[in-house]
CSV table of C-alpha atoms and ligand atoms in Angstrom, one decimal:
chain,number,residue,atom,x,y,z
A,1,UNK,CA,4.1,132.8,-4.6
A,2,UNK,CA,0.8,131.9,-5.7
A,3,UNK,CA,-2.0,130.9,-3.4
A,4,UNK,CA,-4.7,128.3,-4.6
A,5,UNK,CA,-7.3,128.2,-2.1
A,6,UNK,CA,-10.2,125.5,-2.8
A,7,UNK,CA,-13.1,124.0,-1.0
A,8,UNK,CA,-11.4,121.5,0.8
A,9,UNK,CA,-8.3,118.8,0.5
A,10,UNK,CA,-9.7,116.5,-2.1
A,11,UNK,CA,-9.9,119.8,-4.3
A,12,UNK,CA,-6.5,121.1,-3.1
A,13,UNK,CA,-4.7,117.7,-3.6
A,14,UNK,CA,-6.2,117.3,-7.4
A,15,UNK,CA,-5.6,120.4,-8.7
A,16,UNK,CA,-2.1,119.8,-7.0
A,17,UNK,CA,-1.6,116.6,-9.0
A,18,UNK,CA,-2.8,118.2,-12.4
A,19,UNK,CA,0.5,119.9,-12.0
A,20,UNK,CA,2.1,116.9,-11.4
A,21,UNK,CA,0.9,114.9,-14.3
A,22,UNK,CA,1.6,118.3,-16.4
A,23,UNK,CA,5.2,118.4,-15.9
A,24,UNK,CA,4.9,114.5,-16.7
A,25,UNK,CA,3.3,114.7,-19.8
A,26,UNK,CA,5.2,117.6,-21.1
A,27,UNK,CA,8.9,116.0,-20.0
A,28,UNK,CA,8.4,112.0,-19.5
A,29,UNK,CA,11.6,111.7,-17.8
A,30,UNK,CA,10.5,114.5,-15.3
A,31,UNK,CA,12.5,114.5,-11.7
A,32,UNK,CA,10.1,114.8,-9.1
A,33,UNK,CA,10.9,116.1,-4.9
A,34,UNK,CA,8.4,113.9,-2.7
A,35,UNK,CA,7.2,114.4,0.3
A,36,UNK,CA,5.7,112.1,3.2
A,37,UNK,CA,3.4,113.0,6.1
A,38,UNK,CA,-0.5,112.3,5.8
A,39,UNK,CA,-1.1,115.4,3.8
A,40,UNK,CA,0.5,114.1,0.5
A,41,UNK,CA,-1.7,111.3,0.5
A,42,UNK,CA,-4.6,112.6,-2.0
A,43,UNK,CA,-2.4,113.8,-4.3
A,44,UNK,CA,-0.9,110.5,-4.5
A,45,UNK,CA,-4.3,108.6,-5.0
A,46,UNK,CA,-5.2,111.0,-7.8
A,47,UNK,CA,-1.7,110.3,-9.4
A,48,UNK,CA,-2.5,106.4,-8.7
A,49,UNK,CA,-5.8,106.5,-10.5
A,50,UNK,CA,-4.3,108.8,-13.4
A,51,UNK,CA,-1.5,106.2,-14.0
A,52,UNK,CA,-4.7,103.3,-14.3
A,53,UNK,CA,-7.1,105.1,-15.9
A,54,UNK,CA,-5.2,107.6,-18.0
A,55,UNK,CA,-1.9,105.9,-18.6
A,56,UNK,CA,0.0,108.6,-16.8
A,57,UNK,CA,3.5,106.8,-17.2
A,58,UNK,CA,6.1,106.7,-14.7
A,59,UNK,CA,8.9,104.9,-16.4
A,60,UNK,CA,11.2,107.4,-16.9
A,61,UNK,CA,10.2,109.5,-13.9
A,62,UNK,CA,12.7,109.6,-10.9
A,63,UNK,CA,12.5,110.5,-7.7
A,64,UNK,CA,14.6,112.2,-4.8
A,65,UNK,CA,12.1,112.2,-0.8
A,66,UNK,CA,12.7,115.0,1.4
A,67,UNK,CA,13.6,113.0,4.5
A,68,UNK,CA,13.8,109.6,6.2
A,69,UNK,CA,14.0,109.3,10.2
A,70,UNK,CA,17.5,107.8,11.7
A,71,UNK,CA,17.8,104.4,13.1
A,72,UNK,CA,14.7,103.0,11.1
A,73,UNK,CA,15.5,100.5,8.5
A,74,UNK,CA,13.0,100.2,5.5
A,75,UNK,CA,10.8,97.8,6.5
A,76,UNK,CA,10.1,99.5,9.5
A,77,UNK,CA,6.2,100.6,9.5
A,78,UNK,CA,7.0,104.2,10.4
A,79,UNK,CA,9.8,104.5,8.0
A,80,UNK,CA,9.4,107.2,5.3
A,81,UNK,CA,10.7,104.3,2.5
A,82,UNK,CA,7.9,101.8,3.9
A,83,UNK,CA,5.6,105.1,3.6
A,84,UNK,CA,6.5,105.4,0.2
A,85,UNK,CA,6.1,102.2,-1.3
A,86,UNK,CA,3.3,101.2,0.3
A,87,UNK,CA,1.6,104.9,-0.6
A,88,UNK,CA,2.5,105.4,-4.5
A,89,UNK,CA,5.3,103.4,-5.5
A,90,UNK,CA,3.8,99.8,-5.6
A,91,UNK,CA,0.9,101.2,-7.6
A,92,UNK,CA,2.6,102.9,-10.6
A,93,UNK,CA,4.9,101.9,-13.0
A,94,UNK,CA,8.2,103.8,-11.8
A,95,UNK,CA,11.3,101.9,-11.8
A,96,UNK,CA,13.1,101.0,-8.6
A,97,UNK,CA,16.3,102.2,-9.7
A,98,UNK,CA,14.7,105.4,-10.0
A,99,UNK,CA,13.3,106.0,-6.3
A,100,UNK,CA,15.7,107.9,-4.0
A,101,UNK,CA,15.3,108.0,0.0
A,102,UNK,CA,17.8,109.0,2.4
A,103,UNK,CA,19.3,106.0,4.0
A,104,UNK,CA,18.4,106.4,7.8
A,105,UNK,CA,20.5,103.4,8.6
A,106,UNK,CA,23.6,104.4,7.0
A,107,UNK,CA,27.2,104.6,8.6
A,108,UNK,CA,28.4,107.2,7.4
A,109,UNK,CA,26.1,110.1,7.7
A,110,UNK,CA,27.8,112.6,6.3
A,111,UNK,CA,29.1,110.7,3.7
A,112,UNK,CA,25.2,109.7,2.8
A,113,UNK,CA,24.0,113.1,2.2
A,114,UNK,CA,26.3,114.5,0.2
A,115,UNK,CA,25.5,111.3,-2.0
A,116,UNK,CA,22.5,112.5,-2.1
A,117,UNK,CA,22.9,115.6,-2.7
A,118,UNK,CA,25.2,114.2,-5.8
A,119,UNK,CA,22.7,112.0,-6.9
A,120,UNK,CA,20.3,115.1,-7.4
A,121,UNK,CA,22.5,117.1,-9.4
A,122,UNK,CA,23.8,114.1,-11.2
A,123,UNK,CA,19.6,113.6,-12.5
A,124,UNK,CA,19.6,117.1,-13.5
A,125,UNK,CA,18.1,118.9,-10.3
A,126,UNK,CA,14.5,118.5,-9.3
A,127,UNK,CA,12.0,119.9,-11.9
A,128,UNK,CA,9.3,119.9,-8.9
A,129,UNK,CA,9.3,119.6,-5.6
A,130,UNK,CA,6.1,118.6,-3.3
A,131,UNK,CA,6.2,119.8,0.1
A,132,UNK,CA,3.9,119.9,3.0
A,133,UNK,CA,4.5,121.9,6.2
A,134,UNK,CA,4.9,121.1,9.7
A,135,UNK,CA,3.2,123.1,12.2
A,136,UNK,CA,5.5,124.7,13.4
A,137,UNK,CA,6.7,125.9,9.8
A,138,UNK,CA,9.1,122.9,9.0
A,139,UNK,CA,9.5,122.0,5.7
A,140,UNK,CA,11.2,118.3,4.8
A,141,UNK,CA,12.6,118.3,8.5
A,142,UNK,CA,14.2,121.6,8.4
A,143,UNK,CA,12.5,122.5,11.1
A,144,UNK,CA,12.9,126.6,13.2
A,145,UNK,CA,16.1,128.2,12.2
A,146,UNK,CA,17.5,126.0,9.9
A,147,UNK,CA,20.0,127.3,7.9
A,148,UNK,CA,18.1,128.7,4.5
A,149,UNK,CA,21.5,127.7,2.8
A,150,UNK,CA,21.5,124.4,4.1
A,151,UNK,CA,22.2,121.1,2.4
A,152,UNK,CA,20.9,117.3,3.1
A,153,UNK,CA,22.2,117.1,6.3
A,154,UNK,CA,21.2,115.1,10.2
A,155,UNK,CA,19.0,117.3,11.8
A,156,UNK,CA,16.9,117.1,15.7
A,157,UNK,CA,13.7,117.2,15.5
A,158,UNK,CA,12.3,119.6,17.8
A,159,UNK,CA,10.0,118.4,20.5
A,160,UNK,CA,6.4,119.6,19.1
A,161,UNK,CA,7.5,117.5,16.1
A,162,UNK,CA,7.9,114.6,17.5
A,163,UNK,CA,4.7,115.1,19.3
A,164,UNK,CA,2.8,115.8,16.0
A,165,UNK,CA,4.4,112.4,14.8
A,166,UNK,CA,4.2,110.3,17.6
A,167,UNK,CA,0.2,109.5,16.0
A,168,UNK,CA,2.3,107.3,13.4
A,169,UNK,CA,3.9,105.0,16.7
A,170,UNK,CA,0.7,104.0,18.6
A,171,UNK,CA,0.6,107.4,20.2
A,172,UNK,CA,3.9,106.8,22.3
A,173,UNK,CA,6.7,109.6,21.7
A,174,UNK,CA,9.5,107.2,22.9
A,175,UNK,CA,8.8,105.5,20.1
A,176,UNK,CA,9.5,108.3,17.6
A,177,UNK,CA,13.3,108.7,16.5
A,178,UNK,CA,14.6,112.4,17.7
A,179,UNK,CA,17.0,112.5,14.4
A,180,UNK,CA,16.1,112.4,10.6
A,181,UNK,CA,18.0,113.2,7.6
A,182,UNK,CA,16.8,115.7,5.7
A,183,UNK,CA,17.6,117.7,2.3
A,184,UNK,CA,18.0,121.1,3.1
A,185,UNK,CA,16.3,124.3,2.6
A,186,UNK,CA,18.6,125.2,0.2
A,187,UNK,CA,18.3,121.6,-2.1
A,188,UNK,CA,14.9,123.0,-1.8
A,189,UNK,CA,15.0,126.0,-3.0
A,190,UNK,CA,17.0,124.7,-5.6
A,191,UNK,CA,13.7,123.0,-7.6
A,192,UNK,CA,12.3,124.3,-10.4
A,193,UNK,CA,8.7,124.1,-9.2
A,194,UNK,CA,8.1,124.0,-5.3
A,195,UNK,CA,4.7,123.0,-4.9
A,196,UNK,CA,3.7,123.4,-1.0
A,197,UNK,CA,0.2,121.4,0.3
A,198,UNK,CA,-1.0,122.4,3.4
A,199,UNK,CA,-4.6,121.3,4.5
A,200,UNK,CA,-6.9,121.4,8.2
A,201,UNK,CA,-7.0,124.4,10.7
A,202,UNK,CA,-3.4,123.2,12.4
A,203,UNK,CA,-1.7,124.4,9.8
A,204,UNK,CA,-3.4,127.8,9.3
A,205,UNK,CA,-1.2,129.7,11.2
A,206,UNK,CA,2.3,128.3,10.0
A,207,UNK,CA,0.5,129.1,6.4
A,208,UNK,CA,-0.3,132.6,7.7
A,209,UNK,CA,3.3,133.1,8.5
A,210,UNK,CA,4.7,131.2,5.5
A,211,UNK,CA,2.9,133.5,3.3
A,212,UNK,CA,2.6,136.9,5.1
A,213,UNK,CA,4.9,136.8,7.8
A,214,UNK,CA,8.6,137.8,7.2
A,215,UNK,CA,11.2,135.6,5.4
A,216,UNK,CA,13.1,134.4,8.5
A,217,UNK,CA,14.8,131.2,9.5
A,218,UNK,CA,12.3,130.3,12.7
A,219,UNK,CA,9.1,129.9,10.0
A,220,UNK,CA,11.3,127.4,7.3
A,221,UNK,CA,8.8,127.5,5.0
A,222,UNK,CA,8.2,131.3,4.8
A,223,UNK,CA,11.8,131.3,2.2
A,224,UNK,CA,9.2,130.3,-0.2
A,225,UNK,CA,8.5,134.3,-0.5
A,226,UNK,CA,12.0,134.0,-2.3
A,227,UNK,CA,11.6,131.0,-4.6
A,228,UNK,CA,10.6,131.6,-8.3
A,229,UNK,CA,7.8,129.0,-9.1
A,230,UNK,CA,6.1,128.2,-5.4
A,231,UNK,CA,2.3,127.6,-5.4
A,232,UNK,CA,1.0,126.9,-1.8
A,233,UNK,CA,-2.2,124.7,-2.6
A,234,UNK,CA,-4.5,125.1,0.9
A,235,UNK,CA,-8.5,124.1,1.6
A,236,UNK,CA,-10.6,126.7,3.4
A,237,UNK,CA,-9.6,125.8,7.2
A,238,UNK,CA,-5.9,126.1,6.1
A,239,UNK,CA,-6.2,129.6,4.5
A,240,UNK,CA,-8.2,130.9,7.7
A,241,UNK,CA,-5.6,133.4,9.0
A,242,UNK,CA,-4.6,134.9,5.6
A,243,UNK,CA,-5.1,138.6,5.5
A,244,UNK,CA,-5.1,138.9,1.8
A,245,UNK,CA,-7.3,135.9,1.1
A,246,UNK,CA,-9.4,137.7,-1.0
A,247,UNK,CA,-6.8,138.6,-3.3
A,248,UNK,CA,-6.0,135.0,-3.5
A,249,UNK,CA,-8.8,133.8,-4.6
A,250,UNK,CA,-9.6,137.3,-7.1
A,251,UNK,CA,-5.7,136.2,-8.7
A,252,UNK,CA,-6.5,132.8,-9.5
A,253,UNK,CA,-10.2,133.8,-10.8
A,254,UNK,CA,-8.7,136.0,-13.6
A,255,UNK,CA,-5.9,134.1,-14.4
A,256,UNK,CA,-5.6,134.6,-17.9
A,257,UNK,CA,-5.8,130.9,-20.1
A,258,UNK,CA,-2.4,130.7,-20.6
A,259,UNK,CA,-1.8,130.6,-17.4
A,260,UNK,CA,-4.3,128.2,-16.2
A,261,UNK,CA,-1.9,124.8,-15.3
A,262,UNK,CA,-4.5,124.2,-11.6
B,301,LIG,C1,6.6,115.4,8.7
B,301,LIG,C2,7.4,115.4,7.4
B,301,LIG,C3,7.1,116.6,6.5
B,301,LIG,C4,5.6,116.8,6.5
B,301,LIG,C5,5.1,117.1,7.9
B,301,LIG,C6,3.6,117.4,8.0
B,301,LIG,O1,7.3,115.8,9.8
B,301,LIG,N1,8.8,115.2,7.5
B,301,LIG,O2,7.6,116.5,5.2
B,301,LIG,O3,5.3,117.9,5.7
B,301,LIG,O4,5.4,116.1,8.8
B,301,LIG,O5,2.9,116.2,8.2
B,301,LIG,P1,1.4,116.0,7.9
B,301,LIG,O6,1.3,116.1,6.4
B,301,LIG,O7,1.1,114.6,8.4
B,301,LIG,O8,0.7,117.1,8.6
């Protein structure tokens, strides 16, 4: 894992996207994981403004989200494909044949995610993968004890999750669906790049336990320790509770130049 710890989210979120637009730049028709939630929403501006300004060029880019909620058809407000469109997709040039969301109002469930999980491996894999976290460690909506080898699958949301999401529907937790499909932590950990965001003192302690706790199913996001190419991007309030923060921040001082890519 490496740990990028800057001043704050703005910071975070743009060196973040310089990853992004790397990978881009480097392989046009790149495959990228997205992720929804209100912490992803920097990174997304920046890659907004480098598409306008800098001609960062999504036309061959596709795209596979993490997660959609059950029951809410696209146009619904709350609806991760409503989240997405209105958040990155409408402003860049990527084709809508490219995009990939789960289908929350699909029939067939089960039948959906393997699609999906097809649909991934038929594009090649993901090359990177953005994730935030939940607070309780949930990553995508795999939330405590998911399986690690788990595919896109229906999951519950636990009950703090739909707490921590009930802000998106007026406030009112009736109003937030209790299922989601979700890839799983294994289509996760199957990315090339996993590139995690976490920002604000709710999250320190679910980074604290992603990063130095031990790998186990009830912290989701702590299998990171086992994935190749994971950089957890965090601002100051986020990286609170890290023991080794020093180290951190000494790593990514002497990085050698080859190695700088944030
Ligand atoms: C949701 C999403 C996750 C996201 C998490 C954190 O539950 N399914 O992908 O990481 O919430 O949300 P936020 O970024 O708003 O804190």
């Amino acid at each position: 894992m490496e740990i990028i710890i800057k001043q704050n989210a703005t910071e975070g979120s743009h060196a973040a996207a310089r990853v992004v637009a790397r990978l881009i730049r480097e392989k046009p028709d790149a495959v990228l994981g997205l992720a929804t939630g209100s912490t992803p929403l920097i990174l997304y501006n920046e890659l907004i403004r480098m598409h306008r300004k800098e001609g960062l060029d999504f036309s061959r880019v596709t795209t596979f989200n993490l997660d959609e909620y059950v029951g809410l058809p696209a146009d619904h407000e709350q609806s991760y494909h409503h989240f997405m469109r209105e958040n990155l997709f409408r402003h860049i040039n990527i084709r809508p044949e490219n995009v990939h969301i789960p289908d929350g109002m699909a029939e067939d469930i089960p039948a959906c995610c393997a699609k999906y999980e097809q649909a991934i491996t038929g594009a090649g894999g993901i090359g990177l993968q953005v994730l935030g976290i939940g607070s309780d460690g949930h990553v995508g909506f795999n939330e405590p004890t998911s399986s690690f080898a788990s595919r896109t699958r229906i999951k519950t949301l636990t009950r703090q999750t739909v707490a921590d999401n009930a802000r998106f529907f007026d406030g009112d937790e009736s109003k937030v669906p209790h299922h989601c499909l979700t890839m799983g932590i294994g289509t996760i950990m199957d990315a090339r790049i996993n590139l995690l965001l976490a920002f604000g003192e709710d999250k320190a302690e679910a980074v604290a336990a992603t990063v130095e706790g031990p790998v186990a199913s009830v912290m989701p996001a702590s299998i990171l320790q086992h994935h190749p190419a994971a950089k957890i991007f965090l601002d100051e309030a986020a990286a609170a509770k890290l023991k080794l923060s020093d180290y951190y921040r000494w790593v990514y001082d002497n990085k050698p130049d080859w190695q700088q890519d944030a």
